[in-house]
Coordinates of C-alpha atoms and ligand atoms in Angstrom, one line a residue:
M1 CA 63.2 -23.3 145.7
I2 CA 65.3 -24.9 148.6
S3 CA 68.9 -25.9 148.5
F4 CA 70.2 -29.5 148.5
E5 CA 71.4 -29.1 152.1
Q6 CA 68.0 -27.6 153.2
A7 CA 66.2 -30.7 151.6
L8 CA 68.5 -33.2 153.3
A9 CA 67.9 -31.5 156.6
A10 CA 64.2 -31.5 156.1
V11 CA 64.2 -35.4 155.3
R12 CA 66.5 -36.1 158.4
Q13 CA 64.0 -34.1 160.5
R14 CA 61.0 -36.0 159.6
A15 CA 62.5 -39.6 159.6
G16 CA 61.8 -41.2 163.1
L17 CA 63.6 -44.0 164.6
Q18 CA 62.3 -47.4 164.0
P19 CA 61.2 -49.6 166.9
D20 CA 63.5 -52.3 167.9
V21 CA 62.9 -56.1 167.5
M22 CA 64.7 -59.3 168.2
L23 CA 65.7 -61.1 165.2
A24 CA 67.7 -64.4 164.5
A25 CA 71.3 -63.6 163.9
D26 CA 70.9 -64.7 160.1
A27 CA 67.8 -62.6 159.6
A28 CA 69.5 -59.5 161.2
L29 CA 72.3 -59.4 158.7
G30 CA 72.1 -55.9 157.0
H31 CA 70.2 -54.5 159.9
V32 CA 71.4 -52.1 162.6
L33 CA 72.0 -53.1 166.3
A34 CA 69.6 -51.3 168.6
E35 CA 71.7 -52.1 171.6
D36 CA 75.3 -53.2 172.6
C37 CA 75.9 -56.9 172.2
I38 CA 77.4 -58.2 175.4
A39 CA 79.3 -61.5 175.3
T40 CA 78.0 -64.1 177.7
E41 CA 80.8 -66.5 176.9
S42 CA 84.5 -66.1 176.5
L43 CA 86.4 -66.7 173.5
P44 CA 88.3 -69.1 173.5
G45 CA 86.1 -70.8 175.9
F46 CA 89.3 -72.7 177.3
D47 CA 93.0 -72.9 177.1
N48 CA 93.8 -74.7 173.9
A49 CA 96.8 -75.5 171.6
A50 CA 97.7 -73.1 168.8
M51 CA 99.7 -75.8 167.0
D52 CA 99.9 -79.5 166.5
G53 CA 102.5 -80.7 168.8
F54 CA 103.3 -82.0 172.3
A55 CA 101.8 -80.9 175.6
L56 CA 104.6 -80.9 178.3
S57 CA 104.4 -80.3 182.1
D58 CA 106.8 -78.3 184.2
A59 CA 108.5 -81.5 185.1
H60 CA 109.2 -82.1 181.4
L61 CA 110.6 -78.6 181.0
A62 CA 112.9 -79.2 183.9
L63 CA 114.6 -82.1 182.3
P64 CA 118.1 -81.6 180.8
P65 CA 118.0 -80.9 177.0
G66 CA 117.8 -84.1 174.7
T67 CA 116.0 -86.2 177.4
P68 CA 113.6 -88.6 175.9
M69 CA 110.2 -88.2 177.3
A70 CA 107.4 -91.0 177.2
L71 CA 104.7 -90.1 175.0
H72 CA 101.2 -91.6 175.9
E73 CA 97.9 -89.9 175.1
V74 CA 96.6 -88.1 172.1
Q75 CA 94.5 -85.0 172.7
A76 CA 92.5 -84.0 169.6
A77 CA 90.1 -81.0 169.1
G78 CA 86.8 -81.9 170.6
D79 CA 88.4 -84.3 173.3
A80 CA 87.5 -83.6 176.9
R81 CA 90.1 -82.4 179.3
F82 CA 92.4 -84.8 181.3
T83 CA 95.3 -84.5 183.6
L84 CA 98.8 -84.8 182.1
G85 CA 100.8 -87.4 184.0
A86 CA 104.5 -88.3 183.8
A87 CA 104.1 -88.8 180.0
A88 CA 104.0 -86.1 177.4
C89 CA 100.9 -86.0 175.2
R90 CA 100.4 -85.4 171.5
I91 CA 98.1 -82.5 171.1
M92 CA 96.2 -81.1 167.9
T93 CA 95.4 -77.5 167.1
G94 CA 92.3 -76.4 169.1
A95 CA 92.4 -79.3 171.5
V96 CA 91.8 -78.3 175.2
V97 CA 95.2 -78.5 176.9
P98 CA 95.4 -81.2 179.6
E99 CA 95.4 -80.1 183.3
G100 CA 99.1 -79.6 184.2
T101 CA 100.3 -78.5 180.7
A102 CA 103.0 -75.9 181.0
T103 CA 103.7 -75.5 177.2
V104 CA 103.0 -76.8 173.8
V105 CA 106.0 -77.7 171.6
P106 CA 105.3 -77.8 167.8
V107 CA 105.6 -80.9 165.8
E108 CA 108.5 -79.2 163.9
D109 CA 110.6 -78.8 167.1
A110 CA 110.6 -82.4 168.2
T111 CA 111.3 -86.0 167.1
V112 CA 109.3 -89.1 168.0
H113 CA 111.0 -92.5 168.4
T114 CA 109.1 -95.7 168.3
A115 CA 110.6 -98.7 170.3
A116 CA 110.3 -102.4 169.1
D117 CA 107.5 -102.8 171.6
G118 CA 105.5 -99.8 170.0
S119 CA 106.1 -97.5 172.9
Q120 CA 107.1 -94.0 171.9
T121 CA 109.2 -91.2 173.2
V122 CA 109.6 -87.6 172.1
V123 CA 112.8 -85.5 172.1
L124 CA 113.0 -81.7 171.8
T125 CA 115.1 -80.4 168.9
A126 CA 114.7 -76.8 169.8
P127 CA 114.6 -75.0 173.3
A128 CA 111.2 -74.9 175.0
S129 CA 109.9 -72.5 177.7
A130 CA 106.7 -72.3 179.6
G131 CA 103.5 -70.8 178.0
M132 CA 104.3 -71.5 174.4
H133 CA 101.6 -72.0 171.7
I134 CA 98.6 -72.0 174.1
R135 CA 95.6 -69.8 173.4
R136 CA 94.3 -68.7 176.6
A137 CA 90.7 -68.6 177.6
G138 CA 89.2 -65.2 177.1
E139 CA 92.2 -63.9 175.2
D140 CA 90.0 -62.8 172.3
V141 CA 86.7 -62.0 174.1
Q142 CA 86.1 -61.8 177.9
A143 CA 82.5 -62.8 178.9
G144 CA 80.5 -59.7 180.0
T145 CA 82.4 -57.4 177.5
R146 CA 80.6 -55.4 174.9
V147 CA 81.8 -57.0 171.5
L148 CA 79.5 -54.9 169.1
P149 CA 78.2 -51.4 169.8
A150 CA 74.6 -50.3 169.1
G151 CA 74.4 -48.7 165.7
T152 CA 76.6 -51.5 164.0
R153 CA 75.0 -52.6 160.7
L154 CA 75.5 -56.3 160.8
Q155 CA 77.9 -57.7 158.2
P156 CA 79.4 -61.1 157.7
Q157 CA 82.4 -60.4 160.0
H158 CA 79.9 -59.6 162.8
R159 CA 78.0 -62.8 161.9
M160 CA 81.2 -64.8 162.6
L161 CA 81.7 -63.2 166.0
L162 CA 78.0 -63.7 167.1
A163 CA 78.2 -67.4 165.9
A164 CA 81.5 -67.9 167.9
L165 CA 79.9 -66.6 171.0
G166 CA 76.6 -68.4 170.7
M167 CA 74.5 -65.3 170.4
S168 CA 71.8 -66.5 168.0
E169 CA 69.5 -63.7 168.4
V170 CA 70.1 -59.8 168.4
R171 CA 68.1 -56.8 169.0
V172 CA 68.1 -54.6 165.8
R173 CA 66.1 -51.6 164.5
A174 CA 63.0 -53.2 162.7
P175 CA 63.5 -53.6 159.1
V176 CA 62.0 -50.7 157.2
L177 CA 59.3 -52.0 154.7
A178 CA 59.4 -49.9 151.5
A179 CA 57.1 -49.5 148.4
V180 CA 58.3 -48.8 144.8
L181 CA 55.8 -47.3 142.4
C182 CA 56.8 -46.6 138.9
T183 CA 54.5 -44.3 137.0
G184 CA 54.4 -43.9 133.3
A185 CA 52.3 -45.1 130.4
E186 CA 55.5 -45.6 128.4
L187 CA 56.9 -48.2 130.6
V188 CA 57.2 -51.9 130.0
D189 CA 59.1 -54.6 132.0
D190 CA 62.7 -55.5 130.7
H191 CA 61.6 -59.0 129.3
A192 CA 58.6 -57.5 127.2
A193 CA 58.7 -56.4 123.5
L194 CA 58.6 -52.7 123.0
A195 CA 55.9 -51.0 121.0
D196 CA 56.6 -47.7 119.4
G197 CA 57.3 -45.0 122.0
Q198 CA 57.6 -47.4 124.8
I199 CA 60.7 -47.7 127.0
R200 CA 61.8 -50.4 129.6
N201 CA 61.3 -49.6 133.2
S202 CA 64.9 -49.2 134.6
N203 CA 64.0 -47.2 137.7
G204 CA 62.1 -49.9 139.3
P205 CA 64.6 -52.7 139.1
Y206 CA 67.3 -50.3 140.1
L207 CA 65.4 -49.1 143.2
R208 CA 64.7 -52.9 144.0
A209 CA 68.4 -53.6 143.9
A210 CA 69.5 -50.5 145.7
L211 CA 67.0 -50.5 148.6
P212 CA 68.1 -53.7 150.5
A213 CA 71.7 -52.4 150.7
M214 CA 70.3 -49.3 152.5
G215 CA 68.4 -51.6 155.0
A216 CA 65.0 -51.5 153.5
T217 CA 62.8 -54.3 152.4
V218 CA 60.8 -53.9 149.1
A219 CA 57.3 -55.1 150.4
L220 CA 55.3 -53.6 147.4
Y221 CA 56.5 -53.1 143.8
R222 CA 54.1 -51.9 141.1
R223 CA 54.2 -50.4 137.6
L224 CA 51.4 -47.9 137.3
P225 CA 49.6 -46.1 134.5
D226 CA 49.5 -42.2 134.3
S227 CA 46.5 -41.9 136.6
A228 CA 46.2 -40.0 139.8
A229 CA 43.5 -42.5 141.0
A230 CA 45.7 -45.5 140.4
Y231 CA 48.5 -43.8 142.1
A232 CA 46.3 -42.7 145.2
E233 CA 45.2 -46.4 145.5
A234 CA 48.8 -47.8 145.2
V235 CA 50.0 -45.4 148.0
R236 CA 47.1 -46.5 150.1
T237 CA 47.9 -50.2 149.6
A238 CA 51.4 -49.4 150.5
E239 CA 50.5 -47.7 153.8
Q240 CA 48.1 -50.6 154.6
A241 CA 51.0 -53.1 153.8
G242 CA 53.0 -51.2 156.7
C243 CA 55.5 -49.4 154.3
R244 CA 57.2 -46.6 156.1
I245 CA 58.9 -45.5 153.0
I246 CA 57.2 -45.1 149.7
L247 CA 59.1 -44.4 146.5
S248 CA 57.5 -43.3 143.4
T249 CA 59.1 -42.5 140.1
G250 CA 57.9 -40.1 137.4
A251 CA 55.0 -37.5 137.3
V252 CA 56.5 -34.8 139.5
S253 CA 57.7 -32.4 136.8
M254 CA 55.7 -29.9 134.6
G255 CA 54.1 -32.2 132.1
V256 CA 50.4 -32.7 131.6
H257 CA 50.6 -36.1 133.3
D258 CA 52.5 -34.9 136.3
F259 CA 49.8 -35.6 138.9
V260 CA 51.8 -36.7 141.9
P261 CA 51.8 -33.4 143.9
D262 CA 48.0 -33.0 143.7
A263 CA 47.3 -36.7 144.3
L264 CA 49.3 -36.6 147.5
R265 CA 47.6 -33.4 148.8
A266 CA 44.3 -35.1 148.1
L267 CA 45.4 -37.9 150.2
G268 CA 46.0 -35.5 153.0
A269 CA 49.8 -35.6 152.8
E270 CA 52.1 -32.8 153.7
V271 CA 54.3 -31.9 150.9
V272 CA 57.6 -30.9 152.6
F273 CA 59.4 -29.9 149.4
H274 CA 58.9 -30.0 145.8
K275 CA 61.7 -28.8 143.5
L276 CA 65.1 -28.0 144.7
Q277 CA 68.3 -26.3 143.4
M278 CA 70.0 -29.6 142.7
R279 CA 70.7 -31.3 139.3
P280 CA 69.9 -34.0 138.4
G281 CA 66.6 -34.2 140.4
K282 CA 65.5 -30.7 140.4
P283 CA 61.6 -31.8 140.6
T284 CA 62.2 -34.1 143.5
L285 CA 59.3 -34.2 145.9
F286 CA 59.3 -35.2 149.6
A287 CA 55.9 -35.6 151.6
V288 CA 54.8 -37.0 154.8
L289 CA 51.5 -39.0 154.6
P290 CA 49.0 -39.1 157.3
S291 CA 50.1 -42.5 158.4
G292 CA 53.5 -41.0 159.1
A293 CA 55.0 -42.9 156.1
L294 CA 57.6 -40.8 154.1
L295 CA 56.9 -40.4 150.4
F296 CA 59.7 -39.6 147.9
G297 CA 58.4 -38.4 144.6
L298 CA 61.4 -39.2 142.5
P299 CA 61.5 -37.9 139.0
G300 CA 61.5 -40.4 136.1
N301 CA 64.8 -39.6 134.5
P302 CA 67.0 -42.4 135.7
M303 CA 69.7 -40.3 137.1
S304 CA 67.3 -38.0 139.0
C305 CA 65.8 -41.2 140.4
A306 CA 69.2 -42.6 141.4
V307 CA 70.3 -39.4 143.1
G308 CA 67.0 -39.1 145.0
A309 CA 67.5 -42.7 146.3
C310 CA 71.2 -42.5 147.2
F311 CA 70.9 -39.0 149.0
F312 CA 67.4 -38.4 150.3
V313 CA 66.0 -42.0 150.6
Q314 CA 69.4 -43.2 152.0
A315 CA 69.4 -40.2 154.4
A316 CA 65.9 -41.1 155.7
L317 CA 66.8 -44.8 156.1
R318 CA 69.9 -44.1 158.0
Q319 CA 68.1 -41.8 160.5
M320 CA 65.3 -44.5 160.8
Q321 CA 67.9 -47.1 161.5
G322 CA 69.7 -45.0 164.1
L323 CA 72.8 -44.4 161.9
A324 CA 74.6 -41.1 161.8
P325 CA 74.5 -39.4 158.5
E326 CA 77.0 -40.8 155.9
L327 CA 80.4 -39.2 156.0
P328 CA 81.8 -38.3 152.6
L329 CA 85.1 -39.4 151.4
R330 CA 87.2 -36.3 150.4
A331 CA 88.9 -36.7 147.0
V332 CA 91.2 -34.6 144.8
L333 CA 89.7 -33.3 141.5
Q334 CA 91.8 -34.5 138.4
A335 CA 90.4 -32.3 135.6
P336 CA 88.7 -28.9 135.9
V337 CA 84.8 -28.7 135.8
R338 CA 82.7 -25.7 135.1
K339 CA 79.1 -25.4 136.3
K340 CA 76.3 -22.8 136.9
P341 CA 76.5 -21.3 140.3
G342 CA 73.3 -21.5 142.3
W343 CA 72.9 -25.4 141.8
T344 CA 74.3 -28.3 143.6
L345 CA 75.4 -30.8 141.0
I346 CA 75.6 -34.6 141.9
Q347 CA 77.9 -35.9 139.2
K348 CA 78.7 -39.5 138.1
A349 CA 82.3 -40.0 139.0
T350 CA 85.2 -42.5 139.6
L351 CA 87.4 -42.7 142.6
A352 CA 90.9 -44.2 142.4
V353 CA 93.8 -44.5 144.8
S354 CA 97.1 -43.0 143.4
D355 CA 100.5 -44.7 144.2
D356 CA 101.0 -42.2 146.8
A357 CA 97.7 -43.1 148.6
Q358 CA 95.9 -39.9 147.3
L359 CA 92.1 -40.5 146.7
Q360 CA 91.7 -39.2 143.1
L361 CA 88.4 -38.0 141.6
R362 CA 87.3 -37.8 137.9
V363 CA 83.9 -36.5 137.0
L364 CA 82.7 -38.7 134.0
A365 CA 81.5 -37.4 130.7
G366 CA 77.8 -37.7 130.0
Q367 CA 76.1 -36.1 133.1
E368 CA 72.6 -35.8 131.4
S369 CA 70.1 -37.3 133.6
F370 CA 68.8 -39.7 131.0
R371 CA 72.3 -41.3 130.5
I372 CA 72.6 -44.7 132.3
Q373 CA 75.9 -46.0 130.7
P374 CA 78.3 -43.6 132.5
F375 CA 76.5 -44.6 135.9
A376 CA 77.4 -48.1 135.2
Q377 CA 81.1 -47.0 134.8
A378 CA 81.0 -44.9 137.9
N379 CA 81.9 -45.9 141.5
A380 CA 80.9 -42.7 143.2
W381 CA 78.9 -39.5 143.3
A382 CA 80.8 -36.3 143.5
V383 CA 79.1 -33.4 145.1
L384 CA 79.8 -30.1 143.3
P385 CA 78.8 -27.3 145.7
E386 CA 75.9 -24.8 144.9
S387 CA 78.1 -21.6 145.1
D388 CA 81.0 -22.7 142.8
A389 CA 81.3 -21.9 139.1
E390 CA 84.7 -23.3 138.2
L391 CA 86.4 -26.1 140.1
E392 CA 90.1 -26.4 139.4
V393 CA 92.4 -29.4 139.4
G394 CA 93.4 -30.1 142.9
R395 CA 90.3 -29.1 144.4
V396 CA 89.1 -31.4 147.3
L397 CA 85.5 -32.5 147.0
D398 CA 82.9 -34.6 149.0
C399 CA 82.3 -38.0 147.2
Y400 CA 80.0 -40.8 148.1
P401 CA 80.9 -44.4 147.0
L402 CA 78.2 -46.3 145.2
Q403 CA 79.1 -49.4 147.1
P404 CA 77.1 -49.1 150.4
A405 CA 79.8 -51.1 152.5
L406 CA 82.3 -48.2 151.9
S407 CA 79.8 -45.8 153.4
E408 CA 80.3 -47.7 156.8
W409 CA 84.0 -46.9 156.7
P410 CA 85.1 -44.4 159.3
C411 CA 86.4 -41.3 157.4
G412 CA 87.7 -37.9 158.5
P413 CA 85.3 -35.0 159.2
A414 CA 83.6 -33.5 156.1
S415 CA 85.0 -30.0 156.8
A416 CA 86.4 -28.2 153.7
Ligands
LIG1 P1 58.7 -38.1 134.1 O1 59.4 -37.7 135.4 O2 57.5 -39.0 134.3 O3 58.3 -36.9 133.3 O4 59.7 -38.8 133.2 C1 60.9 -38.2 132.8 C2 61.7 -39.1 131.9 O5 62.0 -40.4 132.7 C3 61.0 -39.6 130.7 O6 61.8 -39.6 129.5 C4 60.4 -41.0 131.0 O7 60.1 -41.8 129.9 C5 61.5 -41.5 131.8 N1 61.1 -42.4 132.8 C6 60.1 -42.3 133.7 N2 59.9 -43.4 134.4 C7 61.0 -44.2 134.1 C8 61.4 -45.5 134.6 N3 60.7 -46.1 135.4 N4 62.5 -46.1 134.0 C9 63.1 -45.4 133.0 N5 62.8 -44.2 132.6 C10 61.7 -43.6 133.1
LIG2 MG1 55.9 -39.7 133.3

């Protein structure tokens, strides 16, 4: 049996980079940039007012303090530029500053006087100097500079920048199509009534929820009977639909209906590994189909299925999208844990930040692979290394947050 690390390495070795495609910026959200984004416009695009106030020229600034200045125009956001004359001008936040503007004085620092004939003057109530409250063209982004590097998974904050720069299309790694095939005669869907001996399919909905956050699109979703023929037919259908990742659940253990390894070999697949020194998920299988699609035979127990998805499927998807392997967070164990040496344990855990900014780890009770409730209380996986037997309080361990956004945080190196 191979180790957890060997299994991860085998998956990464076989996961090839996806081709790149141009996508509309909205459709590209959640996908990974295949090239740097270079700004073709500057931000701001023009010098504009940072405050509601008054645009003044150098001549105005040269006047003795308290001199009333004639006030003529109003420059609002969206108005075209004009040239400031002898009069000062009201200006609104975001409005292009008129030609000849030396400074913008905020409304709060001036008073306006209206004469009987309706004409207006403005008097400064605070000292003013050149260059105040003007956002300069290109101060945020200069046209021609790299604003997002290749390898960025596009998030809403990136979408804002692309929109501001008029970048309506971006080149990303092609979305990975995935199939989810749930085997088991005992399974029914979550809305159906249960007959004796039946259970609800919880792995399928979990995978359907988890895969998009990893950058995959579920293109085929099926519940299958315990039949090698039905399994083989579904795998073929998935390949024909262009799925590059196929996940099946169940039928990889030692039971009489555990047909997955033989069915895959009959399809001409290379079974790269089957069974590893990891819990939960010991029976996990990984194969490469003749089409090059990667097949993950995840065990049916819900935690085995989740560990397989979070570690092996995620590792493959990151590689396919051109992302570096996920870096663990390093957290301090708060209660001792005993384990059998020789096995890597992937445990449901909670991470919390202490008052002195220490990342604290608690391994939850109820680690059996059938228990779903503690998974719903967890916010991370803790990895208990293969060689260890007793892990003491204060031990620093690798942890992987369940929230995928956290996994994009830059973290320190994973060295112990
Ligand atoms: P198997 O790997 O097929 O031997 O299944 C192992 C255990 O997981 C059994 O208790 C199954 O009933 C259960 N199981 C299999 N598939 C699912 C599923 N899709 N959702 C929830 N539990 C499952
Ligand atoms: Mg089964």
